[in-house]
mmCIF file with all atom_site columns, C-alpha atoms in Angstrom:
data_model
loop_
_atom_site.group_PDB
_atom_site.id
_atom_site.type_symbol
_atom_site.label_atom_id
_atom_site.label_alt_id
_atom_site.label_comp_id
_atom_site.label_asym_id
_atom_site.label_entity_id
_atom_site.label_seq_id
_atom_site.pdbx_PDB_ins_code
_atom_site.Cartn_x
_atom_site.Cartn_y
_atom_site.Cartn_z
_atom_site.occupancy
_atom_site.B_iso_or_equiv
_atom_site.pdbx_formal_charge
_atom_site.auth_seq_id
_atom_site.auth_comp_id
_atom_site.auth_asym_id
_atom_site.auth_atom_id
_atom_site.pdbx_PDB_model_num
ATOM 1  C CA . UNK A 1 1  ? 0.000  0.000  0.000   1.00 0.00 ? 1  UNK A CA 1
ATOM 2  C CA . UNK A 1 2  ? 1.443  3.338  -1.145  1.00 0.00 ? 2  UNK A CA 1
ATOM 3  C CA . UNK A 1 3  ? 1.221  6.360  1.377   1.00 0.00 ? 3  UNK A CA 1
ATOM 4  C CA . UNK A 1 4  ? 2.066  9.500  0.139   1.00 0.00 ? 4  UNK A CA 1
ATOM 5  C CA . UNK A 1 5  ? 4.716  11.260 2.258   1.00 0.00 ? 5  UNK A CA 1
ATOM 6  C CA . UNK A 1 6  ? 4.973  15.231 2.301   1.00 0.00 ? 6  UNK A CA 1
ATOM 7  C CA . UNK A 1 7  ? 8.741  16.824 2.192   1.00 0.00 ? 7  UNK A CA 1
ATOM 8  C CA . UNK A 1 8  ? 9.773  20.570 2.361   1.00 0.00 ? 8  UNK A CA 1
ATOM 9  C CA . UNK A 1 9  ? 12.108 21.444 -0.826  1.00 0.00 ? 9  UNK A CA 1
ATOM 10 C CA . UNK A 1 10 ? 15.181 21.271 0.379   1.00 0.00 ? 10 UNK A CA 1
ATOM 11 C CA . UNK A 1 11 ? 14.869 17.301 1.533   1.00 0.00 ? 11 UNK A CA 1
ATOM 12 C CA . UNK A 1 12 ? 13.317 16.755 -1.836  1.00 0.00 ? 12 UNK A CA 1
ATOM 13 C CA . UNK A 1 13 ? 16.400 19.014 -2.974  1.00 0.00 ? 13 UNK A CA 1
ATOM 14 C CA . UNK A 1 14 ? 18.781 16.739 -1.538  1.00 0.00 ? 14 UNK A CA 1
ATOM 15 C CA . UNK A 1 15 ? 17.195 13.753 -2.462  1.00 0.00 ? 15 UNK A CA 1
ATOM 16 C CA . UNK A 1 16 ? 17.390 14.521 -6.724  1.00 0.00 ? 16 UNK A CA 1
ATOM 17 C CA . UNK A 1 17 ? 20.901 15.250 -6.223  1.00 0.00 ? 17 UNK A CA 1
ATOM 18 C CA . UNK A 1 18 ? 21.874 11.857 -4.217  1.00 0.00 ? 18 UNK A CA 1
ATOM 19 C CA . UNK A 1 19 ? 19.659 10.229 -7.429  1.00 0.00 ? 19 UNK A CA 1
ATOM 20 C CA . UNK A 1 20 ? 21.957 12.466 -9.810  1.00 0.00 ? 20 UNK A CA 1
ATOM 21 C CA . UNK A 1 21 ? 24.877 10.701 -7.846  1.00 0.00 ? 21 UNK A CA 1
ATOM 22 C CA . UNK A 1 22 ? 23.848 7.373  -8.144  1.00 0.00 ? 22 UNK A CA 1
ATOM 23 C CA . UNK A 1 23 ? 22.873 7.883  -11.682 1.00 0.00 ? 23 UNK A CA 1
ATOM 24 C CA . UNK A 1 24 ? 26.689 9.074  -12.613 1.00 0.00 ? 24 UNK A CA 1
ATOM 25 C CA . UNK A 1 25 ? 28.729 6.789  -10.650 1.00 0.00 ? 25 UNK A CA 1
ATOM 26 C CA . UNK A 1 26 ? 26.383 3.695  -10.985 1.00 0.00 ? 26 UNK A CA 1
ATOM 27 C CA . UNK A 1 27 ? 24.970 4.548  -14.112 1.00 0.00 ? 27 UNK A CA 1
ATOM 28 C CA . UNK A 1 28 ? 21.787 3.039  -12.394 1.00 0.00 ? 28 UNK A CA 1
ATOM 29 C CA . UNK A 1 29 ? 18.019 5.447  -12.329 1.00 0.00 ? 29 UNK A CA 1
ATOM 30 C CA . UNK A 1 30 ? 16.097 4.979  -9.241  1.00 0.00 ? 30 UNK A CA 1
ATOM 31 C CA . UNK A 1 31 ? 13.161 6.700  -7.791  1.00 0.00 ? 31 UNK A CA 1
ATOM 32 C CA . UNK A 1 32 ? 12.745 8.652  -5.114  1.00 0.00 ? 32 UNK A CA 1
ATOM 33 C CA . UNK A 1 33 ? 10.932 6.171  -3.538  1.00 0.00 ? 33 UNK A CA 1
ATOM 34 C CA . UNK A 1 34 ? 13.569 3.361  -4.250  1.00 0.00 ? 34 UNK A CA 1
ATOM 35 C CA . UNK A 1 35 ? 15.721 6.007  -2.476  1.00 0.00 ? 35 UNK A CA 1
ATOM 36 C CA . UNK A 1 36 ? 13.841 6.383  0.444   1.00 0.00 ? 36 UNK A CA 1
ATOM 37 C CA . UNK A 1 37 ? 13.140 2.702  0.723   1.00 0.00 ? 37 UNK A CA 1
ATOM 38 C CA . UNK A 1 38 ? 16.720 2.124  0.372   1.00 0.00 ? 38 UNK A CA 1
ATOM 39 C CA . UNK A 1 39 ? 17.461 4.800  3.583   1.00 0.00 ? 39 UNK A CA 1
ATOM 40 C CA . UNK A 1 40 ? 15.432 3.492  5.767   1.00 0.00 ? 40 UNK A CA 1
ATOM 41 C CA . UNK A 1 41 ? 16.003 -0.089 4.993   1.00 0.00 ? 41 UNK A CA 1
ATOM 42 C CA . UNK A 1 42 ? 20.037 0.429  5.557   1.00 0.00 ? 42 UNK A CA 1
ATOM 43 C CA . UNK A 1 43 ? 20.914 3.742  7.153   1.00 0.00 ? 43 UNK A CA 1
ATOM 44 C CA . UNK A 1 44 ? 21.564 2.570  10.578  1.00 0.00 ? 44 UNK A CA 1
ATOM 45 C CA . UNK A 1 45 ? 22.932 -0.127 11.909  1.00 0.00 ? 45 UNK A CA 1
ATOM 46 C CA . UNK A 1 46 ? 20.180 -0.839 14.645  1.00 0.00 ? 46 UNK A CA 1
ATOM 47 C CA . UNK A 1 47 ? 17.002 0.469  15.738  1.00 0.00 ? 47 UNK A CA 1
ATOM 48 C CA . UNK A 1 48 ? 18.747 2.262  18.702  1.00 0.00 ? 48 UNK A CA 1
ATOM 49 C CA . UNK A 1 49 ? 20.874 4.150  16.464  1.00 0.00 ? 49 UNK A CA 1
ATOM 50 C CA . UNK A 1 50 ? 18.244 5.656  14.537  1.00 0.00 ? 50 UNK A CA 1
ATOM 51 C CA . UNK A 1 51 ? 16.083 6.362  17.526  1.00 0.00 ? 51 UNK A CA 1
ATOM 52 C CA . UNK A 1 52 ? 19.304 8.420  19.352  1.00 0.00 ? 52 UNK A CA 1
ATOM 53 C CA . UNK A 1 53 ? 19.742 10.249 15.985  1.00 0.00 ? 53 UNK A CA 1
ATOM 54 C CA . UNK A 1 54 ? 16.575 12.084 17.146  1.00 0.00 ? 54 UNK A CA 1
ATOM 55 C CA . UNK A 1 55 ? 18.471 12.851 20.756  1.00 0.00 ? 55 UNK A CA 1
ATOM 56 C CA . UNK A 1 56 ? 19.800 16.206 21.602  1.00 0.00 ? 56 UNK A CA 1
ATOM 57 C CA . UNK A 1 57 ? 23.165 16.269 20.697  1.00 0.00 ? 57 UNK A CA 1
ATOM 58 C CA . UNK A 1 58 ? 25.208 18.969 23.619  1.00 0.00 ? 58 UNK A CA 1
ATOM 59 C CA . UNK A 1 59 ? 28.775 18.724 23.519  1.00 0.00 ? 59 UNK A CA 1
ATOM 60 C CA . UNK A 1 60 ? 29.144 20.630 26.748  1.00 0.00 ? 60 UNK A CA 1
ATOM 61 C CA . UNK A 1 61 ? 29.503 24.826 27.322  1.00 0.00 ? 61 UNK A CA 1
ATOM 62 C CA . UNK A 1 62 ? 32.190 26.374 25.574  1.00 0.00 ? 62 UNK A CA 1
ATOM 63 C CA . UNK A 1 63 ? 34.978 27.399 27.115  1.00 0.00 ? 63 UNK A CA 1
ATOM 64 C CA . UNK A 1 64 ? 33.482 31.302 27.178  1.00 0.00 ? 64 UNK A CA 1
ATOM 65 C CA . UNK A 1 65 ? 30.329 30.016 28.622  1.00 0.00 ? 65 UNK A CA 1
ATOM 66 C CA . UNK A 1 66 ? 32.640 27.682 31.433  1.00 0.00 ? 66 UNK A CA 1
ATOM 67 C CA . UNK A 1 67 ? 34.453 30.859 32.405  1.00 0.00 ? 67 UNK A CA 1
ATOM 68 C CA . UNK A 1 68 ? 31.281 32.997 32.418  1.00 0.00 ? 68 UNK A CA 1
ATOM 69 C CA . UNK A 1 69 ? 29.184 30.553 34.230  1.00 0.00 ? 69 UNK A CA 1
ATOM 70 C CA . UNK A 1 70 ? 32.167 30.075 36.761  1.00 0.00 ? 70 UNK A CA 1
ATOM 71 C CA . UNK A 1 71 ? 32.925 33.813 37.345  1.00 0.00 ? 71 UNK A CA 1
ATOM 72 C CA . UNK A 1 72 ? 28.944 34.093 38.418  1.00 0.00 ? 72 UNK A CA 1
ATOM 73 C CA . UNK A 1 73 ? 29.688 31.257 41.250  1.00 0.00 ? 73 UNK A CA 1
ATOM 74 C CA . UNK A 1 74 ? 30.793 32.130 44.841  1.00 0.00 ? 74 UNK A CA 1
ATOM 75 C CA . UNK A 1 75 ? 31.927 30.344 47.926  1.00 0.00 ? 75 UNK A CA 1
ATOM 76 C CA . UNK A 1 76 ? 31.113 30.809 51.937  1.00 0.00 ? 76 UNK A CA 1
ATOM 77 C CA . UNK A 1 77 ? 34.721 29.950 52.433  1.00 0.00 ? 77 UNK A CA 1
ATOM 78 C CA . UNK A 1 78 ? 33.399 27.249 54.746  1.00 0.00 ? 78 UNK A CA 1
ATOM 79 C CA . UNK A 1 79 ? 34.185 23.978 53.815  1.00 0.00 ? 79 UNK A CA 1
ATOM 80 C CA . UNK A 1 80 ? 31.085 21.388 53.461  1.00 0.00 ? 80 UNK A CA 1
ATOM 81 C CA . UNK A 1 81 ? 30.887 17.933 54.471  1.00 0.00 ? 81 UNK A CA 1
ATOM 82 C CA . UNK A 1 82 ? 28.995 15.168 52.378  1.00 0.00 ? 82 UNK A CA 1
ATOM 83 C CA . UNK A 1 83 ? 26.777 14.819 55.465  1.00 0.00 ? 83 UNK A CA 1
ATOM 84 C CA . UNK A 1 84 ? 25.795 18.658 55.017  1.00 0.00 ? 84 UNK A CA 1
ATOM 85 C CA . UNK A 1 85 ? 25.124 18.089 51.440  1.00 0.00 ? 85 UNK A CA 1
ATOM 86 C CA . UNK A 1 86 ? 22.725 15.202 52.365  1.00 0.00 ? 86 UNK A CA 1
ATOM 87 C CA . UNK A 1 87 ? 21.127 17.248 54.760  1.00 0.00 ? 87 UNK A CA 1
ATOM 88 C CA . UNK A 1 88 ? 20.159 19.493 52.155  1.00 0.00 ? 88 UNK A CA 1
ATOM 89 C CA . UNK A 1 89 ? 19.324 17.277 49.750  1.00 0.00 ? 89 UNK A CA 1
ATOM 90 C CA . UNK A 1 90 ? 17.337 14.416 51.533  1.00 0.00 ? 90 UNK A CA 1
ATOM 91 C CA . UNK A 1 91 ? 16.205 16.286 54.325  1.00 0.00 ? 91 UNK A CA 1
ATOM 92 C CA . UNK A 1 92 ? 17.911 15.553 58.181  1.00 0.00 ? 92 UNK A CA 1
ATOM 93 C CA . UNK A 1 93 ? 15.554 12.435 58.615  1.00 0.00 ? 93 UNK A CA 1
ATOM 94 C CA . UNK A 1 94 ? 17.394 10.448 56.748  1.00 0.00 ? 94 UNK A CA 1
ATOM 95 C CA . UNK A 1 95 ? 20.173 9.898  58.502  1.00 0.00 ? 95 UNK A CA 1
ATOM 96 C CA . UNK A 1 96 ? 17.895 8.447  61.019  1.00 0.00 ? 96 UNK A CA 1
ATOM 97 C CA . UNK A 1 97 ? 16.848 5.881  58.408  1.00 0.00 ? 97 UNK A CA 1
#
């Protein structure tokens, strides 16, 4: 059963020149829908790796955004004890626990 799928111009852009491509260095003509077909069938090696490449990729704040970030942060001067921090965090009853 054929669906028809709707694209913006420049996927349907970049899918006429990978045809062109595989026209000149296969000397083979396939369809856009061959094309397709042929993506989805073999782009990614598993069904996790196309699902993470729909993830967010961050690589992390730049260094500028580090040093900015870093130059907003200030200490008591009081050194704090993991105990402290889970006081704070979990509330003082759990220590009881």
């Amino acid at each position: 059963m054929a669906t028809s799928v709707k694209i913006d111009e420049d996927t349907k852009d970049r899918l006429e020149r990978l045809r062109a491509e595989i026209k000149l260095e296969t000397g083979e003509n396939v369809t856009q829908q061959e094309l397709l077909d042929r993506i989805v069938e073999r782009e990614f090696e598993s069904r996790d790796d196309l699902i993470d490449s729909f993830r967010d990729e961050w690589d992390g704040l730049s260094d500028t955004e580090t040093k900015r970030l870093l130059a907003e942060t200030a200490g008591s001067g009081k050194p704090v004890t993991e105990s402290e921090i889970d006081d704070v965090l979990y509330g003082a009853e759990s220590a009881d626990e």
